Every structure is written in C-alpha cells, then in structure tokens.
Short mmCIF file of C-alpha atoms in Angstrom, two decimals:
data_model
loop_
_atom_site.label_atom_id
_atom_site.label_comp_id
_atom_site.label_asym_id
_atom_site.label_seq_id
_atom_site.Cartn_x
_atom_site.Cartn_y
_atom_site.Cartn_z
CA SER A 1 95.77 44.99 344.28
CA GLN A 2 99.08 45.70 342.64
CA THR A 3 102.21 43.67 343.24
CA ILE A 4 105.73 43.92 341.94
CA HIS A 5 108.09 40.98 341.53
CA GLN A 6 111.82 40.79 341.01
CA TRP A 7 114.01 37.80 340.29
CA PRO A 8 116.32 36.41 341.07
CA ALA A 9 116.50 37.46 344.71
CA THR A 10 120.24 36.96 344.85
CA LEU A 11 122.89 36.44 342.20
CA VAL A 12 126.63 35.83 342.25
CA GLN A 13 128.33 36.33 338.91
CA PRO A 14 131.96 36.41 337.71
CA VAL A 15 133.43 39.53 336.16
CA GLY A 16 132.80 39.63 332.43
CA SER A 17 129.66 37.49 332.53
CA PRO A 18 126.28 38.69 331.21
CA LEU A 19 123.41 39.81 333.39
CA SER A 20 119.64 39.74 333.14
CA LEU A 21 117.39 40.91 335.97
CA GLU A 22 113.65 40.88 335.58
CA CYS A 23 110.88 42.95 337.10
CA THR A 24 107.16 42.48 336.55
CA VAL A 25 104.17 44.37 337.87
CA GLU A 26 100.69 42.93 338.32
CA GLY A 27 97.36 44.63 338.80
CA THR A 28 97.94 47.79 336.81
CA SER A 29 98.46 48.85 333.21
CA ASN A 30 100.86 51.27 331.55
CA PRO A 31 102.85 51.97 334.71
CA ASN A 32 105.98 54.08 334.88
CA LEU A 33 108.84 51.71 335.67
CA TYR A 34 112.19 52.41 337.30
CA TRP A 35 115.48 50.65 338.01
CA TYR A 36 117.53 51.85 340.99
CA ARG A 37 120.81 50.63 342.42
CA GLN A 38 121.73 50.82 346.07
CA ALA A 39 125.45 50.44 346.61
CA ALA A 40 127.24 50.55 349.93
CA GLY A 41 128.10 54.11 350.84
CA ARG A 42 126.38 55.59 347.79
CA GLY A 43 122.70 55.57 348.56
CA LEU A 44 119.95 54.92 346.05
CA GLN A 45 120.66 55.93 342.48
CA LEU A 46 118.18 55.96 339.60
CA LEU A 47 119.56 54.02 336.63
CA PHE A 48 116.71 53.86 334.10
CA TYR A 49 113.06 54.74 333.83
CA SER A 50 110.36 53.93 331.30
CA VAL A 51 107.04 55.59 330.61
CA GLY A 52 105.90 53.00 328.06
CA ILE A 53 106.79 49.92 326.00
CA GLY A 54 110.12 50.40 324.26
CA GLN A 55 110.66 53.81 325.87
CA ILE A 56 113.78 53.84 328.04
CA SER A 57 115.59 56.80 329.56
CA SER A 58 119.06 56.38 331.03
CA GLU A 59 120.16 58.47 333.98
CA VAL A 60 123.81 57.53 334.32
CA PRO A 61 126.41 56.31 331.83
CA GLN A 62 127.36 52.73 332.53
CA ASN A 63 127.67 49.30 331.02
CA LEU A 64 124.10 48.42 331.94
CA SER A 65 121.05 48.63 329.69
CA ALA A 66 117.31 48.31 330.19
CA SER A 67 114.45 47.10 328.06
CA ARG A 68 110.69 47.04 328.32
CA PRO A 69 109.42 44.33 325.97
CA GLN A 70 105.95 44.25 327.51
CA ASP A 71 103.78 46.77 329.31
CA ARG A 72 104.48 45.41 332.80
CA GLN A 73 107.91 43.89 332.30
CA PHE A 74 111.20 45.71 332.83
CA ILE A 75 114.56 44.05 332.28
CA LEU A 76 118.03 45.17 333.34
CA SER A 77 120.92 43.72 331.37
CA SER A 78 124.64 43.79 330.89
CA LYS A 79 126.85 42.10 328.33
CA LYS A 80 129.91 42.08 330.60
CA LEU A 81 129.71 42.68 334.33
CA LEU A 82 132.23 44.77 336.23
CA LEU A 83 133.14 44.53 339.90
CA SER A 84 131.56 47.95 340.36
CA ASP A 85 128.18 46.57 339.24
CA SER A 86 127.77 44.83 342.59
CA GLY A 87 124.88 46.18 344.61
CA PHE A 88 121.23 45.89 345.47
CA TYR A 89 118.99 46.47 342.46
CA LEU A 90 115.50 47.72 343.04
CA CYS A 91 112.64 48.00 340.59
CA ALA A 92 109.79 50.41 341.21
CA TRP A 93 106.56 51.48 339.57
CA SER A 94 104.13 54.37 339.71
CA VAL A 95 100.76 55.00 338.16
CA ARG A 96 101.98 58.12 336.43
CA ALA A 97 104.61 60.81 336.77
CA GLY A 98 104.17 62.57 340.09
CA SER A 99 102.43 59.74 341.89
CA GLU A 100 103.66 57.51 344.66
CA GLN A 101 106.38 55.02 343.79
CA PHE A 102 106.24 51.41 344.97
CA PHE A 103 109.28 49.22 345.18
CA GLY A 104 109.95 45.54 344.62
CA PRO A 105 111.86 43.23 346.98
CA GLY A 106 115.17 43.78 345.19
CA THR A 107 117.98 41.63 343.76
CA ARG A 108 121.31 41.37 345.54
CA LEU A 109 124.06 41.13 342.90
CA THR A 110 127.62 40.22 343.80
CA VAL A 111 130.22 40.34 341.07
CA LEU A 112 133.40 38.41 341.88
CA LYS B 1 121.21 69.66 340.99
CA GLN B 2 118.93 68.49 343.79
CA GLU B 3 120.65 67.22 346.90
CA VAL B 4 118.83 65.51 349.75
CA THR B 5 120.36 65.19 353.20
CA GLN B 6 119.18 63.22 356.21
CA ILE B 7 120.61 63.94 359.62
CA PRO B 8 121.39 62.10 361.81
CA ALA B 9 122.66 59.07 359.92
CA ALA B 10 121.81 56.86 362.89
CA LEU B 11 119.57 57.18 365.92
CA SER B 12 118.99 55.01 368.97
CA VAL B 13 116.06 55.56 371.33
CA PRO B 14 114.34 53.63 374.13
CA GLU B 15 110.97 52.10 373.41
CA GLY B 16 108.09 54.53 373.87
CA GLU B 17 110.04 57.63 372.98
CA ASN B 18 108.91 59.72 370.02
CA LEU B 19 111.13 59.64 366.94
CA VAL B 20 111.97 62.76 364.93
CA LEU B 21 113.68 62.23 361.58
CA ASN B 22 114.88 65.12 359.46
CA CYS B 23 115.20 65.55 355.71
CA SER B 24 116.46 68.61 353.87
CA PHE B 25 116.66 69.37 350.15
CA THR B 26 118.43 72.10 348.25
CA ASP B 27 115.95 72.86 345.44
CA SER B 28 112.50 73.87 346.68
CA ALA B 29 110.90 73.28 343.27
CA ILE B 30 109.72 69.82 344.22
CA TYR B 31 106.64 68.00 342.99
CA ASN B 32 106.28 65.76 346.01
CA LEU B 33 108.24 64.16 348.86
CA GLN B 34 108.03 60.55 349.87
CA TRP B 35 109.14 58.80 353.05
CA PHE B 36 110.17 55.13 352.91
CA ARG B 37 111.14 52.44 355.34
CA GLN B 38 113.77 49.82 354.50
CA ASP B 39 114.46 46.72 356.58
CA PRO B 40 117.89 45.07 356.19
CA GLY B 41 118.21 43.29 352.87
CA LYS B 42 114.70 44.23 351.81
CA GLY B 43 113.03 46.59 349.37
CA LEU B 44 111.53 49.95 350.25
CA THR B 45 108.10 50.31 351.80
CA SER B 46 106.32 53.58 351.10
CA LEU B 47 105.15 55.26 354.30
CA LEU B 48 103.83 58.66 353.31
CA LEU B 49 103.62 60.86 350.23
CA ILE B 50 103.30 64.62 350.62
CA GLN B 51 102.39 66.70 347.63
CA SER B 52 104.18 70.04 347.29
CA SER B 53 100.92 71.87 348.07
CA GLN B 54 100.47 70.02 351.39
CA ARG B 55 101.92 70.93 354.78
CA GLU B 56 101.58 67.53 356.40
CA GLN B 57 100.38 63.98 356.01
CA THR B 58 99.39 61.48 358.69
CA SER B 59 99.08 57.71 358.85
CA GLY B 60 98.55 56.07 362.22
CA ARG B 61 101.53 56.85 364.46
CA LEU B 62 103.34 58.54 361.58
CA ASN B 63 103.15 62.21 360.76
CA ALA B 64 105.22 63.94 358.11
CA SER B 65 105.49 67.69 357.69
CA LEU B 66 106.74 69.64 354.71
CA ASP B 67 108.13 73.17 354.57
CA LYS B 68 108.92 73.59 350.91
CA SER B 69 110.23 77.14 351.15
CA SER B 70 112.90 76.17 353.69
CA GLY B 71 113.59 72.82 352.02
CA ARG B 72 112.72 70.63 354.98
CA SER B 73 110.57 67.68 355.91
CA THR B 74 110.25 65.95 359.25
CA LEU B 75 108.90 62.48 359.96
CA TYR B 76 107.49 61.97 363.45
CA ILE B 77 106.87 58.49 364.78
CA ALA B 78 104.91 58.52 368.02
CA ALA B 79 105.48 56.05 370.84
CA SER B 80 108.24 54.12 369.12
CA GLN B 81 108.32 50.32 369.24
CA PRO B 82 111.15 47.84 368.60
CA GLY B 83 109.40 46.96 365.33
CA ASP B 84 110.06 50.51 364.13
CA SER B 85 113.76 49.70 363.93
CA ALA B 86 114.75 50.15 360.28
CA THR B 87 116.35 52.64 357.92
CA TYR B 88 114.12 55.55 356.93
CA LEU B 89 114.66 57.26 353.60
CA CYS B 90 113.20 60.43 352.20
CA ALA B 91 113.05 61.20 348.49
CA VAL B 92 111.93 64.19 346.45
CA SER B 93 110.76 64.47 342.89
CA HIS B 94 111.48 67.62 340.95
CA ALA B 95 108.64 69.66 339.55
CA LYS B 96 110.03 69.46 336.05
CA ALA B 97 111.64 66.03 336.13
CA ALA B 98 110.23 63.70 333.52
CA GLY B 99 109.06 60.34 334.77
CA ASN B 100 108.81 61.50 338.39
CA LYS B 101 112.41 60.73 339.10
CA LEU B 102 113.20 60.58 342.79
CA THR B 103 116.32 61.88 344.47
CA PHE B 104 117.02 60.06 347.72
CA GLY B 105 118.68 61.06 350.94
CA GLY B 106 121.24 58.79 352.55
CA GLY B 107 118.77 57.55 355.16
CA THR B 108 118.58 57.48 358.95
CA ARG B 109 119.16 54.13 360.62
CA VAL B 110 116.87 53.82 363.63
CA LEU B 111 117.23 51.41 366.54
CA VAL B 112 114.45 51.27 369.12
CA LYS B 113 115.62 49.49 372.25
CA PRO B 114 113.10 47.46 374.26
#
C-alpha cells in the first residue's frame, strides 16, 4: 500500500532563517506531488505541484521554492523565512492528473 | 476563477442525528470533486471522490451527491457519532487544470454531542 511521510512534524524558526521540509511517498512510482499551505483564516492553498522529476509548477508568488530531486521525494525550501510563512504545510500525491489526492500528516511551521 | 464555498462554517448536532454538509462551486467545468475529513492538527483524510460524470458516491454511512450543473455537492453522514466530530472539506479540480489542482472550500467544523 502507499504511504506518504512528512518531516519534521513541527518546526519553530526565527525570521530570516532557511527552511527545508521534506515529503516522501512509498508504494507508487511517478506520482503527481503537491505542496499546500493551510493558514489560519485562509483555508488550503496550493503552492507547488510536480508531475515528474525536476518539473515544478508554482501557483503563487512567494519566497518559497520546491524541488523534486527523486521520483518520490518533494522538498519545500526557503532561503529566508518571513512571519507570513507560518502555517500548516501539507504534501499530497495522486496517481495521475484527475485521480484522488492523498495527503500526508503535515508540518506545523511557526516563524518567530 | 473557481470559488468553493461551504456553508455552514460550523455545525453542532446530537449523536444519532443525520449530518448534511453543503458545498457549492462557481465554475461547473469540474473534473471531479473530493470530500475530506481533517482532525485538529492532522492531515486530510480522503472520504469520497466523485467524478464529474457521476451523480453520487457512497461509502458506509457516507453518501455524497453531485449536481454539476447547479454547482453543488452534499455530503450526508447517517446516524452521526461523536467520532465524526472533525472539519469536513470539499475540493474541486478543474477540467482543464494541469496537474489536477484542487480548489478547496473553507470547511465545515462538525461537533457531534454524545
């Protein structure tokens, strides 16, 4: 069966520090991968998606970036965090475009 | 631009009562609609996926209907239990959106009282 992992589970970082969140999927190959952010009062917002290794599409302008160095690994990064980057970050995968999406357990990021 | 709305934002019912959760979307050109459950501080659990060609989908006590032309979906949960307390989210993917991007509603927070 397929599983999706995210780490760390929680993170507290100072403003201006770098960020690296990791997401990995097991039990499938060539999945579509997604990064979402859930911020208080703003609902779930798609940040990035990837249909293959090295293929990243950005949905909103921001100081975050994403990379997909391996087929089942998706990384969310920032060089300098802002207060507004605080939120709950969720990774998701699907078999292909149009199929059901499955979410990971999330990472709670607090920027102080 | 697709907009998804869920009303009410919060709902409280006694145990055993049926739950009715509403979701509406502005652009009927959807590819599919998905209902999720989210417990506090946790990720999303997929409940049901309805393809645009389907009218309803059922799983156990859950039944979701879809009326694409009117831009509505309803999630029914029969005989609610305290364990059903959670936030329920609906999300739609656009027929022409690359990567099956989902647009989410704001969610309905449900409390089932024992």
